[in-house]
XYZ file of C-alpha atoms in Angstrom:
606
model
C -149.396 250.472 -70.584
C -147.466 247.775 -69.076
C -149.945 244.591 -67.973
C -149.652 243.449 -64.585
C -151.818 241.172 -62.470
C -154.862 242.686 -60.597
C -154.393 242.908 -56.766
C -157.569 241.415 -56.031
C -158.809 237.608 -55.690
C -158.331 235.562 -58.911
C -161.026 232.756 -59.100
C -161.773 230.180 -61.721
C -164.872 228.332 -61.861
C -164.786 225.465 -64.275
C -168.013 223.408 -65.193
C -167.759 220.392 -67.480
C -170.684 217.958 -68.344
C -170.114 214.850 -70.160
C -172.847 212.421 -69.086
C -176.268 212.753 -70.107
C -179.638 211.086 -69.468
C -181.544 212.006 -72.565
C -180.885 209.734 -75.433
C -180.606 212.844 -77.842
C -177.682 214.142 -76.036
C -174.560 212.120 -76.879
C -171.870 211.286 -74.189
C -169.139 213.606 -73.984
C -165.496 212.569 -73.035
C -163.464 215.910 -73.537
C -165.025 217.824 -70.675
C -163.635 215.980 -68.163
C -159.943 216.130 -69.702
C -160.926 219.708 -70.586
C -161.429 220.859 -66.911
C -158.424 218.828 -65.711
C -156.113 220.278 -68.148
C -157.411 223.879 -67.730
C -157.238 223.717 -64.075
C -153.636 222.485 -63.822
C -152.228 225.431 -65.627
C -154.711 227.867 -63.951
C -153.797 226.520 -60.530
C -149.939 226.730 -61.436
C -148.522 229.527 -59.255
C -146.133 230.268 -62.206
C -148.849 230.476 -64.802
C -152.421 231.420 -63.847
C -152.120 231.955 -59.815
C -155.986 231.130 -59.780
C -158.039 229.731 -56.995
C -159.780 227.074 -58.957
C -163.056 225.077 -58.498
C -164.092 222.164 -60.588
C -167.539 221.040 -61.148
C -167.606 217.831 -63.361
C -171.118 216.422 -64.320
C -172.807 218.042 -61.300
C -176.649 218.705 -60.940
C -178.470 221.519 -61.971
C -178.752 223.207 -58.661
C -175.418 222.634 -57.664
C -174.289 224.512 -60.768
C -176.568 227.310 -60.448
C -175.674 228.098 -56.661
C -171.996 227.846 -57.375
C -172.300 230.448 -60.296
C -174.385 232.685 -58.017
C -171.780 232.490 -55.272
C -168.953 232.844 -57.667
C -170.257 235.905 -59.191
C -172.091 237.219 -56.197
C -171.087 237.108 -52.565
C -167.579 236.157 -53.281
C -166.360 238.872 -55.482
C -164.719 242.064 -54.810
C -164.141 245.034 -57.542
C -160.500 244.113 -57.855
C -160.884 240.379 -58.217
C -160.396 238.298 -61.535
C -163.257 236.008 -62.303
C -163.152 233.451 -65.010
C -165.770 230.980 -66.040
C -165.366 228.041 -68.157
C -168.017 225.851 -69.494
C -167.488 222.513 -71.445
C -170.972 220.942 -72.344
C -173.569 220.732 -75.080
C -175.134 223.868 -76.060
C -178.884 223.378 -77.211
C -181.218 225.880 -78.506
C -184.700 226.496 -77.130
C -186.878 225.230 -79.958
C -189.487 228.270 -78.844
C -187.231 231.270 -78.979
C -183.972 230.151 -80.196
C -182.346 231.291 -76.961
C -179.036 229.377 -75.987
C -179.095 226.799 -73.209
C -176.045 225.128 -71.346
C -177.129 221.403 -70.953
C -176.490 219.405 -67.595
C -176.936 215.637 -66.932
C -180.761 215.671 -66.691
C -181.485 218.132 -69.101
C -184.387 217.426 -71.747
C -184.019 219.474 -74.982
C -187.705 219.802 -75.172
C -188.009 221.471 -71.927
C -184.841 223.650 -71.601
C -186.121 226.451 -69.594
C -186.595 224.107 -66.342
C -184.002 221.489 -67.170
C -180.809 223.501 -68.121
C -178.940 226.499 -67.554
C -180.089 229.478 -69.625
C -177.446 231.908 -71.179
C -179.396 234.862 -69.802
C -179.194 233.655 -66.310
C -175.332 233.543 -66.787
C -175.570 237.180 -68.354
C -177.447 238.494 -65.431
C -174.663 237.307 -62.771
C -172.079 238.950 -64.642
C -173.970 242.125 -65.044
C -174.556 242.327 -61.318
C -170.988 241.012 -60.429
C -168.751 243.739 -58.682
C -165.668 242.310 -59.806
C -164.077 244.615 -62.968
C -162.433 241.694 -64.532
C -164.586 239.089 -66.116
C -163.732 236.480 -68.678
C -166.155 233.609 -70.129
C -164.941 231.124 -72.008
C -167.309 228.698 -73.707
C -166.821 225.474 -75.169
C -170.071 224.470 -76.690
C -172.324 223.979 -80.015
C -173.903 227.501 -80.740
C -171.584 229.174 -78.122
C -171.511 232.343 -80.291
C -175.381 233.140 -79.349
C -173.972 234.035 -76.073
C -172.102 237.235 -77.419
C -173.897 240.749 -77.698
C -175.626 241.010 -81.027
C -176.135 237.401 -81.681
C -179.356 236.271 -83.012
C -181.676 234.810 -80.372
C -180.329 236.310 -77.274
C -182.616 238.250 -74.774
C -181.428 241.405 -72.911
C -178.669 241.811 -75.468
C -178.406 245.683 -75.256
C -177.958 245.552 -71.618
C -175.674 243.082 -71.477
C -173.473 244.870 -73.965
C -173.604 247.941 -71.504
C -172.800 245.993 -68.618
C -169.587 244.819 -70.604
C -168.779 248.272 -71.977
C -165.432 249.739 -70.652
C -165.215 247.393 -67.542
C -162.743 244.750 -68.653
C -165.306 242.185 -69.277
C -165.070 239.688 -72.058
C -166.436 236.385 -73.619
C -164.631 233.998 -75.898
C -166.662 231.082 -77.582
C -165.612 227.919 -79.222
C -167.479 229.038 -82.736
C -169.858 231.417 -84.119
C -173.872 231.309 -83.509
C -174.390 228.282 -85.725
C -171.311 226.261 -85.435
C -170.910 222.954 -83.667
C -167.648 222.391 -81.225
C -165.940 219.570 -81.755
C -164.602 216.919 -79.486
C -161.017 215.461 -79.930
C -160.363 212.092 -81.355
C -160.543 209.462 -78.469
C -158.172 206.974 -80.171
C -157.257 205.462 -76.986
C -160.210 204.604 -74.661
C -158.081 205.181 -71.487
C -157.060 208.458 -72.382
C -159.726 210.845 -73.724
C -158.553 213.835 -75.592
C -159.417 217.478 -75.079
C -161.537 219.339 -77.313
C -160.565 220.878 -80.654
C -160.869 224.164 -78.764
C -159.886 223.745 -75.344
C -156.673 221.789 -76.485
C -154.792 224.680 -77.933
C -155.964 227.050 -75.308
C -154.581 224.845 -72.516
C -151.171 224.458 -74.697
C -150.909 228.238 -75.139
C -151.216 228.655 -71.197
C -148.806 225.765 -70.351
C -145.911 226.457 -73.141
C -146.009 230.221 -73.180
C -146.627 230.060 -76.614
C -149.736 232.336 -76.469
C -147.741 235.382 -75.322
C -147.494 236.478 -78.578
C -145.723 239.977 -77.767
C -143.132 238.405 -75.737
C -143.671 240.598 -72.559
C -143.908 237.562 -70.469
C -147.563 237.652 -69.762
C -150.443 236.134 -71.698
C -153.367 238.386 -72.011
C -157.132 237.490 -73.149
C -156.647 239.017 -76.531
C -153.423 237.083 -77.120
C -154.995 233.575 -75.933
C -157.758 234.322 -78.263
C -155.670 235.091 -81.410
C -153.436 232.105 -80.424
C -156.274 229.643 -80.186
C -157.608 231.201 -83.841
C -154.403 230.800 -85.313
C -153.837 227.096 -84.132
C -157.424 225.839 -85.360
C -156.857 227.814 -88.796
C -153.517 225.941 -88.969
C -155.049 222.386 -87.842
C -157.869 222.727 -90.344
C -160.569 222.639 -87.785
C -163.818 224.235 -88.953
C -164.506 226.261 -86.258
C -164.354 230.019 -85.792
C -164.020 231.319 -82.339
C -165.579 234.635 -81.299
C -164.448 237.547 -79.114
C -166.753 239.825 -77.653
C -167.025 242.658 -74.932
C -164.941 245.752 -74.447
C -161.913 246.538 -72.201
C -160.222 249.558 -70.979
C -157.114 247.481 -70.578
C -156.497 244.101 -71.652
C -156.676 241.364 -68.688
C -153.641 239.122 -68.059
C -154.684 235.796 -67.619
C -151.324 233.962 -67.000
C -147.687 234.559 -66.706
C -145.268 232.685 -68.965
C -143.431 229.877 -66.827
C -139.843 230.179 -66.887
C -138.174 227.263 -68.216
C -135.726 225.333 -65.851
C -132.110 225.584 -66.717
C -130.548 222.763 -68.311
C -129.006 220.366 -65.605
C -125.099 220.054 -66.030
C -124.187 216.437 -67.103
C -121.877 215.172 -64.676
C -118.803 213.535 -66.217
C -117.319 210.563 -65.031
C -113.493 209.319 -65.447
C -112.001 206.308 -64.620
C -108.823 206.623 -62.243
C -105.552 206.484 -64.234
C -107.382 206.962 -67.596
C -106.764 210.149 -69.842
C -109.852 212.018 -69.886
C -111.711 211.745 -73.409
C -113.386 214.131 -75.414
C -116.999 214.451 -74.966
C -118.840 213.245 -78.059
C -122.678 213.374 -78.533
C -124.663 212.547 -81.880
C -128.009 213.898 -79.888
C -129.544 216.482 -82.274
C -129.705 219.938 -80.933
C -132.811 221.101 -79.281
C -133.883 218.013 -77.463
C -135.912 217.288 -75.809
C -138.480 219.063 -77.682
C -142.524 219.107 -77.957
C -144.742 220.660 -80.503
C -148.280 219.980 -81.202
C -148.714 217.921 -84.297
C -152.241 216.779 -84.325
C -155.481 217.936 -82.542
C -155.743 215.037 -80.238
C -154.445 211.339 -80.099
C -152.958 209.829 -83.405
C -150.572 207.459 -84.861
C -147.042 207.303 -83.813
C -144.762 209.161 -86.300
C -143.321 207.745 -89.673
C -140.063 208.868 -90.799
C -139.444 209.468 -94.413
C -136.611 211.225 -96.256
C -135.997 213.498 -93.125
C -139.632 214.517 -92.224
C -141.904 213.089 -89.661
C -145.362 212.279 -90.585
C -148.330 211.954 -87.847
C -151.268 210.622 -89.091
C -154.731 211.731 -87.668
C -157.576 210.186 -89.007
C -157.441 211.272 -92.505
C -154.833 214.100 -91.678
C -151.147 213.868 -92.244
C -149.153 216.647 -90.227
C -145.673 216.736 -91.470
C -142.681 218.076 -89.308
C -139.145 218.536 -90.532
C -137.187 216.188 -88.327
C -133.736 218.456 -88.438
C -135.222 221.834 -87.998
C -138.544 220.834 -86.215
C -140.381 223.209 -88.936
C -144.130 222.227 -89.841
C -144.892 221.721 -93.510
C -148.342 221.972 -95.041
C -151.143 219.558 -93.632
C -152.102 216.951 -96.360
C -155.640 215.867 -96.068
C -156.450 212.389 -97.435
C -160.260 212.431 -98.386
C -160.593 208.956 -98.793
C -160.352 206.061 -96.482
C -157.470 203.744 -96.764
C -153.903 203.742 -95.239
C -151.212 205.870 -97.213
C -147.836 204.599 -98.123
C -144.620 206.682 -97.967
C -141.240 206.453 -100.063
C -138.824 209.146 -99.867
C -140.494 212.673 -99.862
C -143.675 211.146 -101.512
C -146.743 209.861 -99.913
C -149.184 207.590 -101.990
C -152.819 207.258 -101.160
C -156.144 206.104 -102.454
C -158.162 208.782 -104.442
C -161.591 209.264 -105.992
C -163.008 206.144 -107.425
C -159.897 204.079 -106.106
C -157.353 205.644 -108.331
C -153.672 205.580 -107.274
C -152.399 209.459 -106.081
C -149.281 210.828 -104.938
C -148.452 214.318 -103.126
C -145.091 215.914 -102.256
C -144.627 215.633 -98.595
C -143.107 218.916 -97.607
C -145.408 221.163 -99.933
C -148.464 218.864 -100.387
C -148.892 219.421 -103.974
C -149.731 216.758 -106.206
C -147.236 214.667 -108.160
C -147.414 212.352 -111.159
C -147.724 208.610 -110.566
C -148.786 205.129 -111.880
C -152.374 205.246 -113.249
C -153.880 202.508 -111.344
C -156.960 201.753 -109.752
C -156.690 199.960 -106.151
C -158.679 198.561 -103.497
C -159.420 200.983 -100.237
C -156.178 200.810 -98.446
C -154.420 198.099 -100.574
C -151.312 200.273 -100.658
C -147.991 199.496 -98.828
C -144.273 200.401 -99.575
C -141.273 197.871 -98.887
C -137.854 199.314 -99.922
C -138.375 200.903 -102.975
C -141.311 198.986 -104.257
C -144.684 200.074 -103.993
C -147.251 196.934 -103.829
C -151.129 197.540 -104.541
C -154.102 195.205 -104.873
C -156.652 196.240 -107.271
C -160.542 195.348 -106.741
C -160.175 192.376 -109.240
C -157.507 190.881 -106.766
C -154.273 191.638 -108.864
C -151.132 192.483 -106.845
C -148.797 194.607 -108.552
C -145.373 195.493 -107.568
C -143.964 198.731 -108.956
C -140.320 199.653 -108.751
C -140.652 203.473 -107.613
C -137.143 204.196 -109.028
C -137.935 203.552 -112.391
C -141.870 203.496 -112.433
C -141.840 199.894 -114.018
C -143.510 196.668 -113.023
C -141.204 194.398 -111.321
C -143.427 191.626 -112.737
C -146.754 190.564 -114.292
C -149.827 191.186 -111.933
C -150.414 188.435 -109.627
C -153.708 187.246 -109.632
C -154.647 186.466 -106.094
C -158.526 185.525 -107.180
C -160.893 186.114 -104.293
C -158.002 186.374 -101.558
C -157.784 190.036 -100.060
C -154.491 191.307 -98.931
C -155.031 192.324 -95.110
C -152.151 193.979 -94.060
C -148.762 195.294 -95.351
C -146.672 192.577 -97.030
C -143.439 191.338 -95.273
C -140.056 190.018 -96.720
C -137.892 186.984 -95.501
C -135.032 186.688 -97.703
C -136.179 186.643 -101.374
C -139.833 185.669 -100.215
C -142.766 188.278 -100.056
C -145.242 187.027 -97.202
C -148.687 188.307 -97.553
C -151.620 187.901 -94.907
C -154.827 187.394 -96.686
C -158.534 186.515 -95.955
C -160.761 184.627 -98.332
C -164.415 184.874 -99.377
C -165.299 183.028 -95.944
C -163.245 185.396 -93.992
C -160.597 182.679 -93.194
C -157.140 183.513 -92.764
C -154.445 182.430 -95.391
C -150.686 183.154 -95.530
C -149.497 183.251 -99.189
C -145.598 183.313 -99.874
C -144.696 184.997 -103.367
C -140.905 185.108 -105.001
C -140.433 188.504 -104.644
C -138.193 188.747 -107.714
C -140.348 186.752 -110.308
C -143.784 187.262 -109.000
C -144.756 183.748 -108.645
C -146.933 182.184 -105.949
C -144.669 179.529 -104.175
C -147.265 178.247 -101.570
C -150.150 178.957 -99.421
C -150.914 178.207 -95.890
C -154.598 177.787 -94.718
C -154.672 178.552 -90.692
C -156.798 176.535 -88.405
C -158.713 179.230 -86.894
C -158.666 182.890 -86.666
C -155.358 184.953 -86.450
C -154.453 187.949 -84.750
C -153.473 191.164 -86.684
C -150.393 190.989 -85.002
C -147.618 189.049 -86.695
C -143.652 189.203 -87.507
C -141.266 187.546 -90.076
C -137.778 186.787 -89.544
C -135.328 184.878 -91.718
C -135.976 182.007 -89.752
C -139.773 181.943 -89.757
C -143.278 183.554 -90.175
C -144.566 184.197 -86.849
C -148.370 184.248 -86.291
C -150.332 184.762 -83.621
C -153.550 183.203 -82.904
C -156.659 183.044 -81.787
C -157.694 186.625 -82.787
C -159.990 186.983 -79.696
C -159.306 187.392 -76.031
C -157.738 184.629 -73.671
C -154.052 182.766 -73.998
C -152.809 182.894 -77.296
C -150.304 180.643 -79.216
C -147.423 181.426 -81.495
C -147.400 179.462 -84.751
C -144.190 179.789 -86.556
C -143.953 178.589 -90.297
C -140.806 177.911 -92.324
C -140.753 180.510 -95.271
C -139.531 178.267 -97.439
C -141.996 175.703 -97.241
C -145.543 174.814 -96.173
C -144.288 173.631 -92.964
C -145.019 174.394 -89.328
C -141.539 174.704 -87.442
C -142.867 175.438 -84.016
C -145.810 176.292 -81.720
C -145.946 177.772 -78.319
C -148.950 178.311 -76.043
C -148.877 181.543 -74.349
C -149.992 182.032 -70.780
C -152.002 185.106 -71.424
C -153.007 187.251 -74.439
C -150.317 189.205 -76.296
C -150.719 192.956 -76.720
C -149.163 194.884 -79.800
C -147.745 193.638 -82.722
C -144.561 191.618 -82.202
C -141.068 192.633 -83.596
C -137.893 190.233 -84.516
C -134.617 191.274 -84.501
C -131.270 189.603 -84.061
C -132.709 186.094 -83.626
C -135.260 186.992 -81.141
C -138.737 187.404 -81.353
C -140.133 190.192 -78.802
C -143.512 190.149 -77.648
C -145.492 191.890 -74.572
C -148.452 190.465 -73.051
C -151.236 191.529 -70.676
C -149.429 190.680 -67.584
C -146.711 193.156 -68.342
C -144.450 190.956 -69.130
C -141.859 191.441 -71.919
C -140.273 188.522 -73.450
C -137.528 187.819 -76.110
C -138.012 184.419 -77.796
C -135.373 182.560 -80.169
C -137.056 182.597 -83.333
C -135.625 179.291 -84.579
C -136.979 177.563 -81.456
C -139.616 179.542 -79.503
C -137.170 179.234 -76.454
C -137.149 182.059 -74.093
C -134.091 183.894 -73.907
C -135.046 186.466 -71.347
C -138.188 187.981 -69.691
C -138.839 191.365 -68.011
C -141.793 193.090 -66.524
C -142.934 196.672 -68.032
C -144.606 199.272 -65.684
C -147.897 198.821 -67.877
C -149.237 197.026 -70.888
C -147.479 198.100 -74.220
C -149.364 200.858 -76.102
C -147.087 200.551 -79.339
C -145.099 198.002 -81.278
C -141.580 197.619 -79.734
C -138.861 198.686 -82.068
C -135.227 197.891 -82.431
C -131.985 199.975 -83.448
C -128.627 198.834 -83.379
C -129.155 196.380 -80.550
C -131.337 198.715 -78.192
C -135.064 197.590 -77.780
C -137.770 200.509 -77.187
C -140.939 200.037 -75.581
C -143.813 202.248 -74.360
C -146.534 201.253 -71.724
C -149.980 202.508 -70.409
C -148.120 203.450 -67.129
C -146.461 206.366 -69.132
C -142.747 205.049 -69.676
C -140.995 204.966 -72.818
C -138.162 202.447 -71.660
C -135.008 201.364 -73.646
C -133.622 198.084 -73.164
C -130.329 195.925 -74.372
C -131.809 193.547 -76.642
C -129.259 190.652 -76.125
C -130.073 190.314 -72.525
C -133.081 192.611 -71.727
C -130.904 195.006 -69.439
C -132.802 198.434 -68.828
C -130.910 201.332 -70.170
C -133.085 204.450 -69.635
C -136.692 205.386 -69.164
C -138.625 208.708 -70.199
C -141.888 209.438 -68.309
C -144.261 209.958 -71.166
C -147.765 208.682 -72.125
C -147.949 207.767 -75.812
C -150.861 207.785 -78.294
C -151.854 204.151 -78.721
C -151.163 202.587 -81.950
C -150.313 198.614 -81.612
C -149.319 198.731 -85.111
C -147.046 201.782 -85.054
C -143.849 202.474 -83.286
C -141.431 205.297 -82.286
C -139.565 206.937 -85.212
C -135.662 206.675 -84.286
C -132.662 208.594 -85.644
C -129.403 208.591 -84.735
C -129.216 210.184 -81.290
C -133.332 210.687 -81.171
C -136.363 209.391 -81.050
C -139.612 210.826 -81.876
C -143.118 209.739 -80.225
C -146.787 210.986 -80.644
C -148.344 211.340 -77.002
C -151.597 211.279 -76.030
C -152.756 214.664 -76.493
C -151.306 214.732 -79.949
C -147.946 216.379 -79.345
C -144.929 215.309 -81.270
C -141.925 214.835 -78.865
C -138.244 214.424 -79.649
C -136.416 212.791 -76.804
C -132.709 212.101 -76.591
C -131.818 208.412 -77.463
C -128.818 205.968 -76.301
């Protein structure tokens, strides 16, 4: 039978609670964005066509009255009713029954301070609407379903669902926790692990598994389950109830036809054939992580997005997803060709194939936590005893005998300036030092002890080693060292605190600050060559390719500039996931970014 939208009123009540008074109930940041994202797709007339009511951080009386009106006075037989809850789920310590927490809930007194699941079941049982969908994103939500241990009145509830198009989707089973998203950027909370895919499936139309142009409840559930399995989330959603016919929740929004490109010809000039290096299929977008994540790294034709200790790998040419690689121990991975190097058990160096995720043989070496970096064809690794190795990955041989750094600990990826290897280190007293090593011979050349703490952001050019200090808030200073000697070339006091790691290219040092200034300075003298304003503070390190500068700001704009004079070339409206050390990945004709939801997006580049 062909599915169709019911003729009655389509109503959705979205309830989210993130703020709690009781110390045993942690603050949740996902419910706000969960409700907002779901409301957007449900309200869209080309997708859900629902009339949506949102109640975020409302009090107990307001919520119970709203639910009673939603399922009672307002409901007619041909209507569709969708109830969504994103909150803490708690269990009554006396009988194990499920309760939904509100801001003033006391876990010791759930009956009088929270919404009991049986209250919601009773409203559903008495509701006249024949099509009812309940979606629960909370811990222990599986206990809401018929047959779940600890529920009361379950037989009657199951009978009420039978044959009337009434279903319940829960974020997990009766014992599982429901997980929030990873809030990497404080200004951009992430959807929960369960609701994020649910919203994506409706918004993109990917949940239309049978391709009929409609997304039914069962299809949406199957899509979310598949996404959680692919992404390695330890949640097992549940589906309960019985239906005479599946309930269509949304339509697949038609994609707008591509806008024809206007061709421009100069008078008295012969027409030139159109040539484009833009890879096919751009713009392109797909979920790469479960929430905000690092900006992508391009290695041997694959894009790697890091989310906590997971690596999501996507082929840059075909956009196909490869196997997810899980890093079980702390430390930043390092990439070379189609191989990722990382720290394993007891600090042992490990390697894996990026596309297949299978282990690979590598040098036997014990390294400090996160002390791995690749520059060119060389893997640099510092051992817990302070020895720095340089390993030629093309041959597997050491470039030089291990360098003893003593009590110094390398604090970030080494950089190169000509024949010099530049290291940022800290000593036992936590003081910052710059160490310069002959990259070919592995010999210490000189060490610079800074006058005060340095910011983690720094850059190296052929003209200098550009350090930023102090590390704390407030106006900063650029200190530029001569790479060939322990000498300061120039210093410059900045008007305000710099943001994101600077980048150097073509004799320019590019830096953004808190006042939305983007400034290009001469790397030899520090003199300002040009200054522009961004719409917001930078979210990622600027990056340069072929004379073009790329920046991303908090206002949601990815902008390209002509490097030599700062002329703005093009802007894309996209809010990136914050990564002050990372930057967009660029290939000829395209750039790839990770947005604040964890989606990997491909955009045409000039």
